[in-house]
Amino acid sequence: MPHILVIDDEKLYYKMIVRALNGLGYEFSFAENGEKGLELARSSRPDLIITDVLMPKMNGFEVTKLLRREPRFALTPILVLTAQADLQDKLKSFEAGADDFLTKPFEPVELAARISALYRKIETISLLKGASLEKQDQASLVAVHSLRGGTGSSSLAVNLAVCFAQIWSRSSMLLDLSMMAGQIALMLNAALKRTWADVASYNSKTLDVEILQTVVAQHESSVEFIAAPTFPTDAEIITGDTLNKAFTILGNYYDYIVADLPHDFCALSLTALNNADLILVPIGSDMASVRAAAAAIKTYEELDYPADKIKVILSMAYEHGLSKDKIEAALNKNISMKIPYDPELFLNAINYGDPFVFSKPKNQVSSLLEDFTFYISKPTHKKSKPRQPSEAWKRVYKRAQARKSPG
């Protein structure tokens, strides 16, 4: 029988929760403050935790943060209940690592629905995470790297990772390595439960797959991801050696890894670039972007990266920018993909945390990214039709056949 721990300094609300969930097959325990809640959580290992915010000794945000630091509670659903209904409280709940937020007083039917949804979500993720631990061929690692912000690097990384998962129905990992200001969790509308900061104490000798799995989260598209730390103060805690070990470990369990890199050549960037099978360089249609891309490409040459390892992606961020031909001439390099001007599509995807290739698969830009993802996929995957083709694979195949048609 699933066990729910309720942490609240008002026993009346505990009784209301029990009454609201009565008959749904749960058993309950109660803690009257945050400190006792932590003790009871550690001793009883509940399946789900409901915590109030305003409590003596330790508030609900602190309880949630402390629980999320412990690997055994990495996947435990946490629902924050509070009398404060403002946006700031809601944001604090998700920043602390909560899965959901509900204001007091609550409707019993809504609470029951929220709890049921949390259980369904966690059961699905647990099944998918277990499946991802099956041995795979070595992953193909795609690094998305730009020396200039605002070129759509994170959007490209997120949507490519989703495309890999959707086309091939295979394990796809997205890594947010922009430790100072990572946005991957935001773009996937995900609560920041655990991040790279939670494995910082492990070095290249002690890090293993079980430890890494405690910081892996999953989007409903089936893409798994590791988020960057919440605060810039935690930005430089992962070393290049630790990240290198992480690539080695993850490479054995995933088919595709997409890494969103910082806008520099720091140790983490170099580690990812050295390990990458492919480097994608997003640029805008403005002169500053072109100059930054030229500097990056020259550095890649000095690092002796093969020319075919580097592919430039042009995102038309402006309605009237530099032409594709002029940019290619300036870089002395062909552009592998041109993403058309569609500011509303990208802005809505970011604001709502909804990757457009997942929510709008028939959009022109989504089709373009699906085709490009197929193009850069493993040759072993491209050479034959999957036994059970996904809807995304069927879309790619249909467009490829249409291009071959004489008409």
XYZ file of C-alpha atoms in Angstrom:
407
model
C 0.000 0.000 0.000
C 1.525 3.396 -1.012
C 2.661 5.459 1.955
C 2.140 9.244 2.112
C 3.996 11.390 4.636
C 2.236 14.658 5.554
C 4.345 17.411 7.160
C 2.227 20.230 8.579
C 2.089 22.082 11.888
C -1.724 22.102 11.710
C -3.138 18.635 12.376
C -6.468 19.792 10.975
C -4.985 19.786 7.464
C -3.567 16.308 7.993
C -7.088 15.091 8.787
C -8.465 16.921 5.726
C -5.853 15.255 3.492
C -6.639 11.811 4.887
C -10.357 12.438 4.362
C -9.790 13.676 0.780
C -7.774 10.585 -0.134
C -9.865 8.117 1.821
C -10.662 4.947 -0.087
C -7.893 5.404 -2.653
C -5.585 2.822 -1.104
C -3.032 5.011 0.705
C -1.617 4.777 4.204
C -0.460 7.899 6.034
C 2.008 9.182 8.589
C 2.207 12.655 10.098
C 4.976 15.008 11.249
C 4.169 18.300 12.961
C 7.241 20.249 11.782
C 10.037 20.153 9.221
C 12.684 18.589 11.463
C 10.422 15.708 12.481
C 9.334 15.388 8.861
C 12.928 14.837 7.753
C 13.490 12.243 10.465
C 10.324 10.364 9.569
C 11.070 10.506 5.844
C 14.505 8.966 6.403
C 13.209 6.226 8.660
C 10.011 5.291 6.807
C 10.913 5.992 3.141
C 7.441 7.255 2.062
C 6.252 6.914 -1.523
C 5.056 10.534 -1.606
C 5.485 13.591 0.619
C 3.071 16.480 1.175
C 4.586 19.428 3.032
C 3.280 22.738 4.279
C 5.476 25.833 3.810
C 5.081 27.949 6.939
C 6.157 25.763 9.871
C 8.254 26.317 13.022
C 11.972 25.383 13.030
C 12.158 24.542 9.310
C 9.881 25.626 6.463
C 8.668 23.443 3.614
C 11.119 24.881 1.078
C 14.055 23.907 3.316
C 12.614 20.434 3.870
C 12.249 19.927 0.119
C 15.787 21.149 -0.632
C 17.318 18.863 2.004
C 15.389 15.841 0.770
C 16.428 16.450 -2.824
C 20.091 16.412 -1.813
C 19.749 12.762 -0.798
C 19.844 10.250 -3.696
C 17.171 8.019 -2.117
C 14.647 10.865 -2.437
C 15.642 11.864 -5.978
C 12.410 10.472 -7.465
C 10.082 10.772 -4.464
C 7.140 13.006 -5.462
C 6.818 16.105 -3.261
C 3.684 18.252 -3.216
C 3.880 21.660 -1.501
C 0.731 22.881 0.254
C 0.596 26.516 1.335
C -1.814 29.292 2.170
C 0.323 31.650 0.054
C -1.088 31.771 -3.474
C 1.296 34.247 -5.124
C 3.596 33.411 -8.029
C 6.739 33.906 -5.931
C 5.761 31.073 -3.591
C 5.037 28.805 -6.528
C 8.424 29.538 -8.092
C 10.173 28.926 -4.763
C 8.459 25.544 -4.526
C 9.744 24.414 -7.911
C 13.206 25.881 -7.306
C 13.398 23.855 -4.095
C 12.632 20.696 -6.087
C 8.895 20.170 -5.567
C 6.888 18.329 -8.203
C 3.634 20.189 -7.646
C 2.092 23.089 -5.742
C -1.399 23.483 -4.280
C -2.868 26.333 -2.237
C -4.863 26.074 0.980
C -7.738 25.645 1.325
C -7.856 22.968 -1.357
C -10.654 21.087 -3.046
C -10.514 17.388 -2.034
C -11.174 16.260 -5.618
C -8.270 18.367 -6.927
C -5.876 17.051 -4.280
C -6.822 13.464 -5.131
C -6.284 14.149 -8.839
C -2.881 15.779 -8.237
C -1.711 12.863 -6.056
C -2.859 10.283 -8.620
C -1.083 12.177 -11.405
C 2.163 12.287 -9.421
C 2.051 8.536 -8.860
C 1.387 7.791 -12.535
C 4.230 10.063 -13.586
C 6.744 8.545 -11.200
C 5.783 4.978 -12.129
C 6.286 5.759 -15.826
C 9.650 7.435 -15.242
C 10.846 4.556 -13.065
C 10.004 2.061 -15.792
C 11.739 4.132 -18.474
C 14.791 4.732 -16.297
C 15.084 1.016 -15.641
C 14.891 0.297 -19.355
C 17.592 2.873 -20.097
C 20.064 0.936 -17.972
C 20.093 -1.899 -20.485
C 23.407 -2.108 -22.318
C 23.508 -0.151 -25.591
C 26.092 0.459 -28.319
C 28.394 3.369 -27.563
C 26.475 6.632 -27.710
C 26.832 9.212 -30.421
C 27.711 12.497 -28.693
C 26.566 15.778 -30.260
C 27.938 18.976 -28.714
C 26.087 22.248 -29.315
C 28.570 25.084 -28.937
C 28.488 28.804 -29.623
C 30.725 31.579 -28.328
C 27.806 33.991 -28.398
C 24.578 33.802 -26.419
C 21.233 34.380 -28.053
C 21.888 32.119 -31.030
C 19.403 29.447 -29.984
C 21.954 26.927 -28.708
C 19.776 25.583 -25.892
C 16.658 25.454 -28.066
C 18.592 23.506 -30.683
C 20.012 21.100 -28.092
C 16.627 20.428 -26.479
C 14.779 19.841 -29.724
C 17.525 17.660 -31.213
C 17.524 15.435 -28.137
C 13.744 15.087 -28.395
C 14.050 14.281 -32.103
C 16.570 11.497 -31.447
C 14.230 9.945 -28.890
C 11.114 10.355 -31.017
C 12.554 9.145 -34.336
C 14.377 6.076 -33.080
C 12.453 5.252 -29.874
C 15.862 4.809 -28.302
C 17.560 6.208 -25.218
C 18.453 9.871 -25.584
C 20.300 11.937 -22.963
C 20.431 15.740 -22.791
C 23.195 17.332 -20.702
C 23.057 20.942 -19.556
C 26.711 21.927 -19.181
C 26.063 25.661 -19.058
C 26.652 25.647 -15.308
C 26.394 29.406 -14.805
C 22.999 29.875 -16.443
C 21.611 26.578 -17.706
C 18.071 26.665 -19.090
C 17.393 23.049 -20.038
C 15.074 22.314 -17.081
C 13.106 25.496 -17.809
C 12.744 24.561 -21.472
C 11.379 21.158 -20.465
C 9.066 22.641 -17.818
C 10.786 20.460 -15.219
C 11.246 21.005 -11.502
C 14.902 21.236 -10.448
C 15.100 18.273 -8.089
C 18.736 17.252 -8.462
C 21.481 18.678 -10.683
C 25.171 18.268 -11.496
C 25.824 19.914 -8.123
C 24.563 16.770 -6.377
C 27.354 14.604 -7.832
C 30.108 17.186 -7.374
C 31.566 15.372 -4.371
C 32.397 12.331 -6.528
C 35.589 12.248 -8.556
C 36.486 10.331 -11.693
C 37.391 7.263 -9.607
C 34.218 7.087 -7.495
C 31.572 8.201 -9.996
C 29.471 5.333 -11.375
C 26.190 4.768 -13.227
C 24.124 4.357 -10.056
C 25.307 7.738 -8.768
C 24.641 9.446 -12.099
C 21.151 7.972 -12.259
C 20.236 9.828 -9.068
C 20.510 13.156 -10.945
C 18.816 12.029 -14.151
C 15.328 13.380 -14.798
C 12.968 12.641 -17.651
C 10.643 14.576 -19.915
C 7.365 13.136 -21.181
C 8.916 12.798 -24.650
C 11.135 10.095 -23.008
C 14.248 12.292 -23.245
C 16.335 12.009 -20.089
C 18.413 14.935 -18.898
C 20.823 16.213 -16.272
C 20.191 19.829 -15.327
C 22.683 22.557 -14.519
C 22.833 23.842 -10.918
C 20.191 26.286 -9.737
C 22.667 28.873 -8.479
C 25.808 30.305 -10.144
C 27.710 29.710 -6.885
C 27.596 25.998 -7.709
C 28.800 26.543 -11.277
C 32.420 25.433 -11.068
C 32.115 22.343 -8.932
C 32.252 19.750 -11.723
C 35.765 19.136 -13.012
C 36.770 18.140 -16.501
C 37.952 14.739 -15.229
C 34.596 14.033 -13.568
C 32.712 15.065 -16.711
C 34.995 12.887 -18.824
C 34.114 9.909 -16.599
C 30.434 10.796 -16.915
C 30.703 10.707 -20.724
C 32.356 7.293 -20.537
C 29.628 5.915 -18.271
C 26.671 7.440 -20.104
C 28.104 6.402 -23.452
C 27.560 2.777 -22.489
C 23.874 3.222 -21.642
C 22.489 5.699 -24.150
C 22.262 5.736 -27.940
C 22.429 9.505 -28.275
C 23.799 12.234 -26.015
C 23.285 15.925 -26.757
C 25.355 18.371 -24.693
C 24.487 22.071 -24.424
C 27.837 23.787 -23.792
C 28.843 27.098 -22.177
C 29.735 29.971 -24.501
C 33.486 29.554 -24.000
C 36.425 27.151 -24.144
C 36.576 26.333 -20.437
C 37.611 22.891 -19.147
C 34.056 21.544 -19.337
C 33.612 22.818 -22.895
C 36.913 21.307 -24.018
C 36.101 17.981 -22.380
C 32.784 17.818 -24.224
C 34.274 18.992 -27.525
C 37.077 16.425 -27.316
C 34.578 13.632 -26.695
C 32.066 14.780 -29.299
C 31.413 12.883 -32.506
C 29.845 16.007 -33.933
C 30.006 19.721 -33.030
C 27.096 21.926 -34.025
C 27.807 25.669 -34.134
C 24.578 27.724 -34.020
C 24.862 31.250 -35.385
C 22.460 34.120 -35.935
C 22.209 36.185 -39.105
C 24.094 39.150 -37.602
C 27.745 40.150 -37.877
C 28.518 39.564 -34.184
C 27.345 35.941 -34.484
C 29.410 35.407 -37.608
C 32.543 36.786 -35.921
C 31.994 34.532 -32.904
C 31.497 31.515 -35.158
C 34.650 32.345 -37.114
C 36.650 32.503 -33.866
C 35.218 29.166 -32.728
C 35.946 27.448 -36.047
C 39.533 28.740 -36.044
C 40.000 27.372 -32.514
C 38.631 23.980 -33.593
C 41.220 23.937 -36.374
C 43.988 24.709 -33.871
C 42.705 21.834 -31.739
C 43.022 19.569 -34.812
C 39.344 18.647 -34.939
C 38.432 17.144 -38.338
C 36.564 19.593 -40.567
C 33.664 17.156 -41.047
C 33.157 17.087 -37.271
C 32.012 20.731 -37.389
C 28.621 21.744 -38.758
C 27.252 25.300 -38.775
C 23.551 25.856 -38.087
C 22.084 29.194 -39.190
C 19.087 30.451 -37.230
C 17.385 33.410 -38.863
C 16.813 35.330 -35.642
C 16.052 38.501 -37.593
C 13.596 39.027 -40.406
C 16.260 40.866 -42.403
C 19.705 39.511 -41.577
C 22.829 38.559 -43.477
C 22.180 36.106 -46.292
C 23.244 32.459 -46.147
C 25.668 32.990 -49.059
C 27.406 35.929 -47.382
C 27.786 34.032 -44.112
C 29.214 30.973 -45.881
C 31.687 33.197 -47.720
C 32.750 34.894 -44.480
C 33.258 31.572 -42.672
C 34.618 29.734 -45.701
C 32.350 26.899 -44.625
C 28.993 25.570 -45.799
C 25.928 25.930 -43.594
C 24.450 22.512 -42.830
C 20.977 23.700 -41.853
C 19.107 26.987 -42.087
C 16.300 27.479 -39.563
C 13.738 29.960 -40.922
C 12.581 33.060 -39.085
C 9.801 32.124 -36.643
C 10.223 34.084 -33.377
C 6.799 33.151 -32.008
C 7.498 29.422 -32.258
C 10.754 29.629 -30.299
C 9.492 32.167 -27.771
C 6.381 30.141 -26.907
C 8.427 26.945 -26.610
C 10.750 28.613 -24.101
C 8.046 30.425 -22.135
C 5.878 27.334 -21.744
C 8.668 24.763 -21.455
C 7.278 22.849 -24.409
C 9.768 21.678 -27.122
C 8.099 22.454 -30.425
C 9.232 19.249 -32.143
C 7.184 17.425 -29.494
C 4.105 19.660 -29.292
C 4.043 20.822 -32.933
C 5.622 17.980 -34.939
C 4.051 19.113 -38.221
C 5.448 22.644 -38.038
C 7.895 23.565 -40.803
C 10.793 24.045 -38.359
C 9.984 20.765 -36.583
C 10.091 18.934 -39.912
C 13.410 20.539 -40.729
C 14.916 19.484 -37.393
C 13.563 15.940 -37.687
C 15.177 15.560 -41.116
C 18.468 17.000 -39.886
C 18.442 14.721 -36.843
C 17.965 11.718 -39.110
C 20.847 12.948 -41.258
C 23.272 13.100 -38.288
C 22.046 9.846 -36.704
C 24.149 6.701 -36.462
C 24.712 5.020 -39.855
C 23.649 1.692 -38.337
C 20.258 3.195 -37.486
C 19.753 4.928 -40.833
C 20.539 1.957 -43.054
C 17.398 -0.064 -42.321
C 13.767 0.462 -41.375
C 13.028 0.001 -37.650
C 10.936 -3.053 -36.731
C 8.299 -0.777 -35.263
C 8.720 2.622 -36.943
C 7.787 5.611 -34.790
C 5.466 8.331 -36.058
C 8.476 10.656 -36.288
C 10.397 8.115 -38.410
C 7.368 7.758 -40.696
C 7.237 11.535 -41.170
C 10.936 11.668 -42.067
C 10.567 8.739 -44.488
C 7.514 10.270 -46.162
C 9.317 13.558 -46.770
C 12.382 11.749 -48.102
C 10.199 9.819 -50.571
C 8.490 13.029 -51.652
C 11.874 14.628 -52.407
C 12.802 11.628 -54.573
C 9.548 11.801 -56.531
C 9.925 13.330 -60.017
C 6.848 15.476 -59.453
